[in-house]
mmCIF file of C-alpha atoms (C1' of nucleotides) in Angstrom:
data_model
loop_
_atom_site.group_PDB
_atom_site.id
_atom_site.type_symbol
_atom_site.label_atom_id
_atom_site.label_comp_id
_atom_site.label_asym_id
_atom_site.label_seq_id
_atom_site.Cartn_x
_atom_site.Cartn_y
_atom_site.Cartn_z
ATOM 1 C CA MET I 29 -0.027 0.096 0.084
ATOM 2 C CA LYS I 30 1.410 3.467 -1.115
ATOM 3 C CA PRO I 31 1.231 5.856 2.197
ATOM 4 C CA THR I 32 -0.699 9.026 1.333
ATOM 5 C CA ARG I 33 1.116 12.235 1.669
ATOM 6 C CA LYS I 34 -0.526 12.716 5.303
ATOM 7 C CA GLN I 35 0.539 9.491 6.236
ATOM 8 C CA GLU I 36 4.242 10.456 4.921
ATOM 9 C CA ILE I 37 4.179 13.396 6.969
ATOM 10 C CA ILE I 38 3.094 11.778 10.273
ATOM 11 C CA GLN I 39 5.791 9.134 9.884
ATOM 12 C CA VAL I 40 8.400 11.489 9.241
ATOM 13 C CA ALA I 41 7.174 13.788 12.422
ATOM 14 C CA ALA I 42 7.154 10.327 14.507
ATOM 15 C CA SER I 43 10.735 9.770 13.879
ATOM 16 C CA LEU I 44 11.995 13.217 14.400
ATOM 17 C CA PHE I 45 9.763 13.478 17.489
ATOM 18 C CA LYS I 46 10.998 10.182 19.359
ATOM 19 C CA GLU I 47 14.680 11.725 18.802
ATOM 20 C CA LYS I 48 14.407 15.545 20.009
ATOM 21 C CA GLY I 49 10.512 15.401 21.515
ATOM 22 C CA TYR I 50 7.341 17.228 19.979
ATOM 23 C CA SER I 51 8.411 20.834 21.218
ATOM 24 C CA ALA I 52 12.110 20.608 19.940
ATOM 25 C CA VAL I 53 10.793 19.784 16.327
ATOM 26 C CA SER I 54 9.674 22.708 14.271
ATOM 27 C CA MET I 55 7.304 22.368 11.364
ATOM 28 C CA ARG I 56 10.681 23.308 9.262
ATOM 29 C CA ASP I 57 12.426 20.052 10.808
ATOM 30 C CA ILE I 58 9.433 18.015 9.380
ATOM 31 C CA ALA I 59 9.535 19.783 5.695
ATOM 32 C CA GLN I 60 13.073 19.533 5.484
ATOM 33 C CA ALA I 61 13.183 16.075 6.329
ATOM 34 C CA MET I 62 10.566 15.493 3.348
ATOM 35 C CA ASP I 63 12.484 17.535 0.778
ATOM 36 C CA ILE I 64 9.453 20.450 0.965
ATOM 37 C CA LYS I 65 9.080 23.869 2.454
ATOM 38 C CA ALA I 66 7.006 24.081 5.856
ATOM 39 C CA ALA I 67 4.028 25.795 4.266
ATOM 40 C CA SER I 68 3.424 22.812 2.043
ATOM 41 C CA LEU I 69 2.440 20.711 4.834
ATOM 42 C CA TYR I 70 -0.374 22.665 5.383
ATOM 43 C CA ASN I 71 -1.885 21.429 2.316
ATOM 44 C CA HIS I 72 -2.116 17.932 3.888
ATOM 45 C CA ILE I 73 -2.458 18.584 7.599
ATOM 46 C CA SER I 74 -4.119 21.416 9.847
ATOM 47 C CA GLY I 75 -1.337 21.937 11.910
ATOM 48 C CA LYS I 76 1.389 20.348 14.177
ATOM 49 C CA GLN I 77 -1.210 19.468 16.823
ATOM 50 C CA GLU I 78 -2.963 17.149 14.487
ATOM 51 C CA ILE I 79 0.222 15.414 13.672
ATOM 52 C CA LEU I 80 0.735 14.932 17.574
ATOM 53 C CA SER I 81 -3.186 13.836 18.359
ATOM 54 C CA THR I 82 -3.155 11.263 15.123
ATOM 55 C CA LEU I 83 0.287 9.685 16.449
ATOM 56 C CA ILE I 84 -0.638 9.146 19.915
ATOM 57 C CA LEU I 85 -4.323 8.365 19.621
ATOM 58 C CA GLU I 86 -3.384 5.533 16.998
ATOM 59 C CA VAL I 87 -1.175 3.739 19.725
ATOM 60 C CA ALA I 88 -3.451 4.557 22.371
ATOM 61 C CA LYS I 89 -6.017 2.908 20.757
ATOM 62 C CA ALA I 90 -4.270 -0.594 19.988
ATOM 63 C CA PHE I 91 -3.467 -0.640 23.529
ATOM 64 C CA THR I 92 -6.889 -0.142 24.742
ATOM 65 C CA ASN I 93 -8.372 -2.560 22.156
ATOM 66 C CA LYS I 94 -5.873 -5.266 23.086
ATOM 67 C CA MET I 95 -6.295 -5.012 26.658
ATOM 68 C CA SER I 96 -9.961 -5.150 26.828
ATOM 69 C CA ALA I 97 -9.885 -8.197 24.780
ATOM 70 C CA ILE I 98 -7.537 -9.677 27.163
ATOM 71 C CA THR I 99 -9.627 -9.073 30.101
ATOM 72 C CA LEU I 100 -12.785 -10.744 28.276
ATOM 73 C CA GLU I 101 -10.797 -14.002 27.959
ATOM 74 C CA THR I 102 -11.096 -16.813 30.101
ATOM 75 C CA LEU I 103 -7.442 -17.243 31.531
ATOM 76 C CA THR I 104 -5.908 -17.151 34.839
ATOM 77 C CA PRO I 105 -4.463 -13.934 36.074
ATOM 78 C CA LEU I 106 -0.860 -15.148 35.204
ATOM 79 C CA GLN I 107 -1.623 -16.079 31.832
ATOM 80 C CA LYS I 108 -3.097 -12.829 31.179
ATOM 81 C CA ILE I 109 0.050 -11.221 32.550
ATOM 82 C CA GLU I 110 1.593 -13.067 30.037
ATOM 83 C CA LYS I 111 -0.284 -11.963 27.351
ATOM 84 C CA VAL I 112 -0.271 -8.399 27.975
ATOM 85 C CA ILE I 113 3.620 -8.649 27.932
ATOM 86 C CA GLU I 114 3.468 -10.262 24.628
ATOM 87 C CA ILE I 115 0.964 -7.594 23.100
ATOM 88 C CA HIS I 116 3.416 -5.139 24.507
ATOM 89 C CA ILE I 117 5.962 -6.390 22.667
ATOM 90 C CA ASP I 118 4.208 -6.767 19.420
ATOM 91 C CA ILE I 119 2.350 -2.946 19.631
ATOM 92 C CA THR I 120 6.179 -1.880 20.285
ATOM 93 C CA VAL I 121 7.757 -3.559 17.430
ATOM 94 C CA ASN I 122 4.860 -1.963 14.919
ATOM 95 C CA TYR I 123 4.586 1.668 16.550
ATOM 96 C CA SER I 124 8.041 2.276 18.259
ATOM 97 C CA GLU I 125 7.959 6.187 17.205
ATOM 98 C CA ASN I 126 4.203 6.349 18.232
ATOM 99 C CA ILE I 127 5.045 5.062 21.642
ATOM 100 C CA ALA I 128 7.917 7.481 22.191
ATOM 101 C CA THR I 129 5.620 10.245 21.736
ATOM 102 C CA LEU I 130 2.784 8.629 23.793
ATOM 103 C CA ASN I 131 5.129 8.353 26.709
ATOM 104 C CA ASN I 132 6.937 11.710 26.437
ATOM 105 C CA ASP I 133 4.651 14.081 24.602
ATOM 106 C CA TRP I 134 1.077 13.152 25.599
ATOM 107 C CA MET I 135 0.964 16.163 27.935
ATOM 108 C CA HIS I 136 1.424 18.612 24.657
ATOM 109 C CA LEU I 137 -2.304 17.566 23.589
ATOM 110 C CA GLU I 138 -4.946 20.099 23.749
ATOM 111 C CA GLY I 139 -8.717 19.685 24.490
ATOM 112 C CA ASP I 140 -10.826 16.630 24.179
ATOM 113 C CA ASP I 141 -7.690 14.630 23.168
ATOM 114 C CA LEU I 142 -5.736 15.065 26.151
ATOM 115 C CA GLU I 143 -8.500 14.094 28.353
ATOM 116 C CA ARG I 144 -9.264 11.196 26.292
ATOM 117 C CA VAL I 145 -5.391 9.955 26.379
ATOM 118 C CA VAL I 146 -5.303 10.483 29.915
ATOM 119 C CA LYS I 147 -8.431 8.251 30.490
ATOM 120 C CA MET I 148 -7.723 5.730 28.410
ATOM 121 C CA ARG I 149 -4.266 5.268 30.230
ATOM 122 C CA GLU I 150 -6.351 5.069 33.486
ATOM 123 C CA ASP I 151 -8.445 2.533 32.076
ATOM 124 C CA TYR I 152 -5.610 0.361 30.847
ATOM 125 C CA GLU I 153 -3.879 0.655 34.291
ATOM 126 C CA GLU I 154 -7.038 -0.140 35.964
ATOM 127 C CA ASN I 155 -7.378 -3.412 33.962
ATOM 128 C CA PHE I 156 -3.982 -4.375 34.879
ATOM 129 C CA ARG I 157 -4.466 -3.572 38.306
ATOM 130 C CA SER I 158 -7.358 -5.857 38.336
ATOM 131 C CA ILE I 159 -5.617 -8.767 36.929
ATOM 132 C CA ILE I 160 -2.925 -8.650 39.533
ATOM 133 C CA LYS I 161 -5.206 -8.399 42.657
ATOM 134 C CA GLN I 162 -7.184 -11.166 41.183
ATOM 135 C CA GLY I 163 -4.144 -13.221 40.667
ATOM 136 C CA VAL I 164 -2.725 -12.069 44.409
ATOM 137 C CA ALA I 165 -6.489 -13.139 45.728
ATOM 138 C CA GLN I 166 -6.126 -16.547 44.114
ATOM 139 C CA GLY I 167 -2.490 -17.312 45.596
ATOM 140 C CA ASP I 168 -0.937 -17.150 42.357
ATOM 141 C CA ILE I 169 0.876 -14.031 42.678
ATOM 142 C CA LYS I 170 2.876 -13.046 45.884
ATOM 143 C CA PRO I 171 1.167 -10.663 48.224
ATOM 144 C CA GLN I 172 3.286 -7.901 47.591
ATOM 145 C CA HIS I 173 2.251 -4.666 47.305
ATOM 146 C CA PRO I 174 0.011 -4.470 43.910
ATOM 147 C CA GLU I 175 1.289 -1.352 43.198
ATOM 148 C CA VAL I 176 4.890 -2.205 43.296
ATOM 149 C CA ILE I 177 4.023 -4.955 40.937
ATOM 150 C CA LEU I 178 2.213 -2.869 38.390
ATOM 151 C CA PHE I 179 4.742 -0.454 38.277
ATOM 152 C CA SER I 180 7.788 -2.566 37.690
ATOM 153 C CA ILE I 181 5.815 -4.315 34.952
ATOM 154 C CA LEU I 182 4.494 -1.613 33.022
ATOM 155 C CA SER I 183 7.834 0.399 33.489
ATOM 156 C CA THR I 184 9.807 -1.887 31.747
ATOM 157 C CA LEU I 185 7.119 -2.631 28.965
ATOM 158 C CA ARG I 186 6.271 1.047 28.318
ATOM 159 C CA THR I 187 10.375 1.659 27.988
ATOM 160 C CA LEU I 188 10.755 -1.252 25.538
ATOM 161 C CA TYR I 189 10.903 1.240 22.551
ATOM 162 C CA LEU I 190 14.018 2.517 23.706
ATOM 163 C CA TRP I 191 15.722 -0.958 23.412
ATOM 164 C CA ASN I 192 15.234 -1.475 19.723
ATOM 165 C CA GLU I 193 18.656 -1.118 18.316
ATOM 166 C CA LYS I 194 19.768 -4.220 20.834
ATOM 167 C CA ARG I 195 16.742 -6.128 20.357
ATOM 168 C CA GLY I 196 16.906 -5.636 16.536
ATOM 169 C CA LYS I 197 19.045 -8.845 16.662
ATOM 170 C CA MET I 198 16.706 -10.728 18.853
ATOM 171 C CA ASP I 199 14.122 -12.889 17.445
ATOM 172 C CA VAL I 200 10.511 -11.398 18.606
ATOM 173 C CA ASN I 201 9.517 -14.914 19.796
ATOM 174 C CA VAL I 202 12.730 -15.275 22.180
ATOM 175 C CA LEU I 203 12.257 -11.955 23.633
ATOM 176 C CA LYS I 204 8.528 -12.555 24.589
ATOM 177 C CA LYS I 205 9.643 -15.641 26.268
ATOM 178 C CA ASP I 206 12.965 -14.403 28.187
ATOM 179 C CA MET I 207 10.707 -11.117 28.987
ATOM 180 C CA VAL I 208 7.745 -13.301 30.712
ATOM 181 C CA SER I 209 10.203 -15.270 32.416
ATOM 182 C CA VAL I 210 12.153 -12.352 33.779
ATOM 183 C CA LEU I 211 9.129 -10.141 34.824
ATOM 184 C CA ILE I 212 7.243 -13.309 36.143
ATOM 185 C CA LYS I 213 9.616 -15.628 37.559
ATOM 186 C CA GLY I 214 12.247 -12.883 38.729
ATOM 187 C CA ILE I 215 16.447 -13.497 37.882
ATOM 188 C CA ALA I 216 17.370 -15.522 40.638
ATOM 189 C CA MET T 28 20.970 26.191 54.344
ATOM 190 C CA LYS T 29 19.609 29.194 52.117
ATOM 191 C CA PRO T 30 19.958 28.205 48.786
ATOM 192 C CA THR T 31 21.577 30.928 46.672
ATOM 193 C CA ARG T 32 19.477 32.747 43.770
ATOM 194 C CA LYS T 33 21.389 30.496 41.395
ATOM 195 C CA GLN T 34 20.334 27.236 43.274
ATOM 196 C CA GLU T 35 16.526 28.542 43.498
ATOM 197 C CA ILE T 36 16.495 29.214 39.617
ATOM 198 C CA ILE T 37 17.409 26.017 39.230
ATOM 199 C CA GLN T 38 15.401 23.984 41.189
ATOM 200 C CA VAL T 39 12.261 25.982 39.844
ATOM 201 C CA ALA T 40 13.487 25.356 36.470
ATOM 202 C CA ALA T 41 13.945 21.543 37.344
ATOM 203 C CA SER T 42 10.340 21.345 38.623
ATOM 204 C CA LEU T 43 8.862 23.220 35.408
ATOM 205 C CA PHE T 44 10.898 20.747 33.127
ATOM 206 C CA LYS T 45 9.661 17.663 34.911
ATOM 207 C CA GLU T 46 6.280 18.857 33.964
ATOM 208 C CA LYS T 47 6.647 20.063 30.269
ATOM 209 C CA GLY T 48 10.172 19.194 28.984
ATOM 210 C CA TYR T 49 13.281 21.302 28.524
ATOM 211 C CA SER T 50 12.183 22.578 25.127
ATOM 212 C CA ALA T 51 8.566 23.679 26.167
ATOM 213 C CA VAL T 52 9.512 25.591 28.932
ATOM 214 C CA SER T 53 11.106 29.190 28.222
ATOM 215 C CA MET T 54 13.112 31.682 30.459
ATOM 216 C CA ARG T 55 10.018 34.047 30.643
ATOM 217 C CA ASP T 56 8.342 30.573 31.998
ATOM 218 C CA ILE T 57 10.813 30.050 34.605
ATOM 219 C CA ALA T 58 11.036 33.933 35.594
ATOM 220 C CA GLN T 59 7.456 34.179 35.891
ATOM 221 C CA ALA T 60 7.513 30.884 38.224
ATOM 222 C CA MET T 61 10.116 33.143 40.248
ATOM 223 C CA ASP T 62 7.955 36.355 40.354
ATOM 224 C CA ILE T 63 10.775 38.090 38.627
ATOM 225 C CA LYS T 64 11.387 39.333 34.685
ATOM 226 C CA ALA T 65 13.216 36.834 32.488
ATOM 227 C CA ALA T 66 16.130 39.380 32.075
ATOM 228 C CA SER T 67 16.889 39.360 35.777
ATOM 229 C CA LEU T 68 18.055 35.509 35.416
ATOM 230 C CA TYR T 69 20.937 36.472 33.423
ATOM 231 C CA ASN T 70 22.448 37.964 36.542
ATOM 232 C CA HIS T 71 22.978 34.487 38.146
ATOM 233 C CA ILE T 72 23.367 32.107 35.165
ATOM 234 C CA SER T 73 24.942 32.348 31.779
ATOM 235 C CA GLY T 74 21.818 30.947 29.690
ATOM 236 C CA LYS T 75 19.395 28.108 29.659
ATOM 237 C CA GLN T 76 21.993 25.592 28.589
ATOM 238 C CA GLU T 77 23.886 26.071 32.194
ATOM 239 C CA ILE T 78 20.579 25.577 34.140
ATOM 240 C CA LEU T 79 20.231 21.987 31.730
ATOM 241 C CA SER T 80 23.955 20.969 32.183
ATOM 242 C CA THR T 81 23.993 21.886 35.949
ATOM 243 C CA LEU T 82 20.776 19.771 36.545
ATOM 244 C CA ILE T 83 21.959 16.758 34.549
ATOM 245 C CA LEU T 84 25.672 16.587 35.651
ATOM 246 C CA GLU T 85 24.617 16.763 39.365
ATOM 247 C CA VAL T 86 22.384 13.603 39.306
ATOM 248 C CA ALA T 87 24.498 11.724 36.614
ATOM 249 C CA LYS T 88 27.282 11.919 39.232
ATOM 250 C CA ALA T 89 25.632 10.787 42.031
ATOM 251 C CA PHE T 90 24.857 7.312 40.235
ATOM 252 C CA THR T 91 28.408 6.906 38.621
ATOM 253 C CA ASN T 92 29.742 7.537 42.005
ATOM 254 C CA LYS T 93 27.197 5.240 43.930
ATOM 255 C CA MET T 94 27.867 2.453 40.990
ATOM 256 C CA SER T 95 31.503 2.597 41.265
ATOM 257 C CA ALA T 96 31.378 2.400 45.105
ATOM 258 C CA ILE T 97 29.312 -0.805 44.850
ATOM 259 C CA THR T 98 31.605 -2.504 42.072
ATOM 260 C CA LEU T 99 34.551 -2.068 44.457
ATOM 261 C CA GLU T 100 32.538 -3.881 47.506
ATOM 262 C CA THR T 101 33.246 -7.362 48.075
ATOM 263 C CA LEU T 102 29.523 -8.761 47.618
ATOM 264 C CA THR T 103 27.991 -11.507 45.458
ATOM 265 C CA PRO T 104 26.447 -10.404 42.481
ATOM 266 C CA LEU T 105 23.080 -10.590 43.866
ATOM 267 C CA GLN T 106 23.755 -8.553 46.915
ATOM 268 C CA LYS T 107 25.168 -6.035 44.565
ATOM 269 C CA ILE T 108 22.120 -5.918 42.653
ATOM 270 C CA GLU T 109 20.089 -4.868 45.942
ATOM 271 C CA LYS T 110 22.413 -2.334 46.578
ATOM 272 C CA VAL T 111 22.000 -0.990 43.275
ATOM 273 C CA ILE T 112 18.381 -1.030 43.485
ATOM 274 C CA GLU T 113 18.574 0.795 46.775
ATOM 275 C CA ILE T 114 20.755 3.720 46.012
ATOM 276 C CA HIS T 115 18.247 3.974 42.933
ATOM 277 C CA ILE T 116 15.407 4.823 45.356
ATOM 278 C CA ASP T 117 17.669 6.978 47.440
ATOM 279 C CA ILE T 118 18.737 9.151 44.421
ATOM 280 C CA THR T 119 15.405 9.123 43.182
ATOM 281 C CA VAL T 120 13.957 10.405 46.547
ATOM 282 C CA ASN T 121 16.702 13.428 46.798
ATOM 283 C CA TYR T 122 16.737 14.203 42.895
ATOM 284 C CA SER T 123 13.317 13.253 41.144
ATOM 285 C CA GLU T 124 12.925 16.290 39.152
ATOM 286 C CA ASN T 125 16.778 16.208 37.961
ATOM 287 C CA ILE T 126 16.078 12.347 36.792
ATOM 288 C CA ALA T 127 13.132 13.509 34.884
ATOM 289 C CA THR T 128 15.579 15.839 32.946
ATOM 290 C CA LEU T 129 18.123 13.481 32.617
ATOM 291 C CA ASN T 130 15.826 10.972 31.383
ATOM 292 C CA ASN T 131 13.651 12.877 28.878
ATOM 293 C CA ASP T 132 16.104 15.922 27.901
ATOM 294 C CA TRP T 133 19.769 14.645 27.772
ATOM 295 C CA MET T 134 19.637 15.137 24.139
ATOM 296 C CA HIS T 135 19.463 18.855 24.256
ATOM 297 C CA LEU T 136 23.031 19.155 25.981
ATOM 298 C CA GLU T 137 25.615 20.874 23.990
ATOM 299 C CA GLY T 138 29.222 20.311 23.384
ATOM 300 C CA ASP T 139 31.341 18.126 26.042
ATOM 301 C CA ASP T 140 28.586 18.044 28.179
ATOM 302 C CA LEU T 141 26.502 15.845 26.072
ATOM 303 C CA GLU T 142 29.996 13.571 25.595
ATOM 304 C CA ARG T 143 30.313 13.368 29.117
ATOM 305 C CA VAL T 144 26.754 12.562 30.010
ATOM 306 C CA VAL T 145 26.392 9.783 27.383
ATOM 307 C CA LYS T 146 29.726 8.053 28.393
ATOM 308 C CA MET T 147 28.553 8.081 32.221
ATOM 309 C CA ARG T 148 25.508 6.250 31.379
ATOM 310 C CA GLU T 149 27.372 3.865 29.244
ATOM 311 C CA ASP T 150 29.997 3.295 31.881
ATOM 312 C CA TYR T 151 27.125 2.586 34.492
ATOM 313 C CA GLU T 152 25.453 0.200 32.287
ATOM 314 C CA GLU T 153 28.825 -1.508 31.667
ATOM 315 C CA ASN T 154 29.086 -1.960 35.352
ATOM 316 C CA PHE T 155 25.423 -3.223 35.821
ATOM 317 C CA ARG T 156 26.343 -5.732 33.017
ATOM 318 C CA SER T 157 29.245 -7.185 34.417
ATOM 319 C CA ILE T 158 27.664 -7.794 37.697
ATOM 320 C CA ILE T 159 24.555 -9.623 36.213
ATOM 321 C CA LYS T 160 27.263 -11.709 33.741
ATOM 322 C CA GLN T 161 29.311 -12.670 37.035
ATOM 323 C CA GLY T 162 26.128 -13.471 38.560
ATOM 324 C CA VAL T 163 25.012 -15.963 35.712
ATOM 325 C CA ALA T 164 28.727 -17.424 35.602
ATOM 326 C CA GLN T 165 28.558 -18.152 39.183
ATOM 327 C CA GLY T 166 24.924 -19.829 38.791
ATOM 328 C CA ASP T 167 23.346 -17.316 41.144
ATOM 329 C CA ILE T 168 21.085 -15.758 38.389
ATOM 330 C CA LYS T 169 19.422 -17.633 35.555
ATOM 331 C CA PRO T 170 21.067 -17.896 32.102
ATOM 332 C CA GLN T 171 18.643 -15.503 30.552
ATOM 333 C CA HIS T 172 19.875 -13.161 28.254
ATOM 334 C CA PRO T 173 21.917 -10.741 30.328
ATOM 335 C CA GLU T 174 20.781 -8.013 28.263
ATOM 336 C CA VAL T 175 16.820 -8.636 28.761
ATOM 337 C CA ILE T 176 17.690 -8.681 32.341
ATOM 338 C CA LEU T 177 19.398 -5.322 32.578
ATOM 339 C CA PHE T 178 17.138 -3.606 30.639
ATOM 340 C CA SER T 179 14.090 -4.614 32.495
ATOM 341 C CA ILE T 180 15.510 -3.794 35.967
ATOM 342 C CA LEU T 181 17.059 -0.661 34.740
ATOM 343 C CA SER T 182 14.114 0.644 33.277
ATOM 344 C CA THR T 183 12.002 -0.023 35.999
ATOM 345 C CA LEU T 184 14.417 2.063 38.068
ATOM 346 C CA ARG T 185 14.945 4.702 35.817
ATOM 347 C CA THR T 186 11.002 5.370 35.731
ATOM 348 C CA LEU T 187 10.659 5.519 39.267
ATOM 349 C CA TYR T 188 10.820 9.341 39.605
ATOM 350 C CA LEU T 189 7.190 8.968 37.915
ATOM 351 C CA TRP T 190 6.046 7.048 40.757
ATOM 352 C CA ASN T 191 6.387 9.715 43.493
ATOM 353 C CA GLU T 192 2.544 10.409 44.270
ATOM 354 C CA LYS T 193 1.923 6.720 45.072
ATOM 355 C CA ARG T 194 4.975 5.911 46.737
ATOM 356 C CA GLY T 195 4.626 9.057 48.866
ATOM 357 C CA LYS T 196 2.466 7.146 51.226
ATOM 358 C CA MET T 197 4.846 4.097 51.236
ATOM 359 C CA ASP T 198 7.724 4.052 53.815
ATOM 360 C CA VAL T 199 11.092 3.754 51.596
ATOM 361 C CA ASN T 200 12.299 0.978 53.332
ATOM 362 C CA VAL T 201 9.141 -0.730 52.574
ATOM 363 C CA LEU T 202 9.557 0.203 49.122
ATOM 364 C CA LYS T 203 13.070 -0.939 48.652
ATOM 365 C CA LYS T 204 12.322 -4.473 50.251
ATOM 366 C CA ASP T 205 9.288 -4.847 47.844
ATOM 367 C CA MET T 206 10.952 -3.954 44.955
ATOM 368 C CA VAL T 207 14.526 -5.995 45.556
ATOM 369 C CA SER T 208 11.987 -9.039 46.072
ATOM 370 C CA VAL T 209 9.700 -8.308 42.917
ATOM 371 C CA LEU T 210 12.795 -7.647 40.687
ATOM 372 C CA ILE T 211 14.639 -10.614 41.948
ATOM 373 C CA LYS T 212 12.610 -13.189 42.834
ATOM 374 C CA GLY T 213 9.420 -12.220 40.891
ATOM 375 C CA ILE T 214 5.836 -12.031 41.150
ATOM 376 C CA ALA T 215 4.515 -15.665 40.644
ATOM 377 C "C1'" DG X 2 0.793 19.675 -4.366
ATOM 378 C "C1'" DT X 3 4.290 23.001 -4.018
ATOM 379 C "C1'" DC X 4 5.873 27.598 -3.895
ATOM 380 C "C1'" DT X 5 7.209 32.623 -2.241
ATOM 381 C "C1'" DA X 6 5.940 35.842 0.815
ATOM 382 C "C1'" DT X 7 4.568 37.271 5.009
ATOM 383 C "C1'" DA X 8 1.723 37.956 9.275
ATOM 384 C "C1'" DG X 9 1.877 37.885 14.055
ATOM 385 C "C1'" DG X 10 3.744 36.450 18.120
ATOM 386 C "C1'" DA X 11 7.108 33.853 21.046
ATOM 387 C "C1'" DT X 12 12.041 32.989 22.214
ATOM 388 C "C1'" DG X 13 17.128 33.385 24.076
ATOM 389 C "C1'" DA X 14 19.781 36.745 25.334
ATOM 390 C "C1'" DT X 15 21.832 41.839 25.872
ATOM 391 C "C1'" DA X 16 22.548 46.876 26.949
ATOM 392 C "C1'" DG X 17 22.074 50.340 30.283
ATOM 393 C "C1'" DA X 18 18.847 52.668 34.077
ATOM 394 C "C1'" DC X 19 18.077 52.182 39.140
ATOM 395 C "C1'" DG R 22 19.495 42.215 42.109
ATOM 396 C "C1'" DT R 23 15.957 43.824 39.179
ATOM 397 C "C1'" DC R 24 13.971 46.379 35.766
ATOM 398 C "C1'" DT R 25 12.673 48.162 30.856
ATOM 399 C "C1'" DA R 26 14.010 48.232 26.221
ATOM 400 C "C1'" DT R 27 15.389 46.160 22.197
ATOM 401 C "C1'" DC R 28 17.406 42.908 19.052
ATOM 402 C "C1'" DA R 29 17.572 39.203 16.098
ATOM 403 C "C1'" DT R 30 15.656 34.982 15.301
ATOM 404 C "C1'" DC R 31 12.436 31.524 15.246
ATOM 405 C "C1'" DC R 32 7.911 29.893 15.349
ATOM 406 C "C1'" DT R 33 3.000 28.252 13.449
ATOM 407 C "C1'" DA R 34 0.208 29.156 10.191
ATOM 408 C "C1'" DT R 35 -2.191 31.562 6.394
ATOM 409 C "C1'" DA R 36 -2.785 34.352 1.493
ATOM 410 C "C1'" DG R 37 -2.376 33.512 -3.167
ATOM 411 C "C1'" DA R 38 0.345 32.199 -7.308
ATOM 412 C "C1'" DC R 39 1.728 28.378 -10.227
#
DNA sequence: GTCTATAGGATGATAGAC
DNA sequence: GTCTATCATCCTATAGAC
């Protein structure tokens, strides 16, 4: 599929945003990377804000959809956590630049988009928290502070995008197995 | 100890940088937060870059020093990892805004400062990697990919600063114990 | 779909008065 | 130590020609 000009702009912008952050990238930077002038961008997009919200909403929706699908499945809590780890790796492989922007520049969203994304993130976390609490209640997960478990797994998964160079050489399925093992069974 | 005016500026800037990122905060923003005019800032600091490099170098040095001290101690690899987790929590409690800036805005450093900080981070990672490899060699740590272990622990520790509101209610020593347990022994 | 030209405002930083 | 005034540059975005 040949990308539309709009999709091209968003992809180029995503790569620059990942490198320097939304605020440090100008419309001129994006245009220069495409070998056109900044004014030409506005024939395809309404402004810089549209690039940001498109980029972030795309991947935020992916996470939300996958997570609610997992919640509905009939699996043990530990199996669900395993699935969460796997979908995180899959989405990271496909949207690594979007995730950088979601993590680092969500606060530069404006209006309804900001509210929506914050809400999606809260819902996601709440779903994850429920899985952990259920695992603790069933005795499958250690009676540790659920917040500590949630935080430590989630921060590893959320920064996976930073790890793409080293991961590049690793097979995705090997990475999934290792990650599941380390996060669930520990290292000792 | 009463902070100097310069230290005040850096502290106020750190808080704003943590919230919106270095590039999105103007000298006028910093001045406004101190109830003075932007031009007055230049009586105390040479420019925005100086704020950034002071902030980052301060905490980068703290990590580097603590890490090389641990390397020299006579402990088992697992005990060393335990110590690394503990010093990360301690430094995060004391420098939470600096760490946000180190993590998110190091690429906006210029000249020698940029090189120095990148090198310090590489050295830090290399020390950590050595500890893990030694643990694997001795059979104390699972023969998992050392990179996966390194990455998963380090990304949890590096984003601890994001967790200060929830952590606020938790005792630091309880947090250390839980974190060590989750990261080393897993959750199952 | 891209260009030139430009508006209108923000930005980092300096000069010089108090 | 802070101020006002200002400079030179950069920013997002628009208008209108091709």
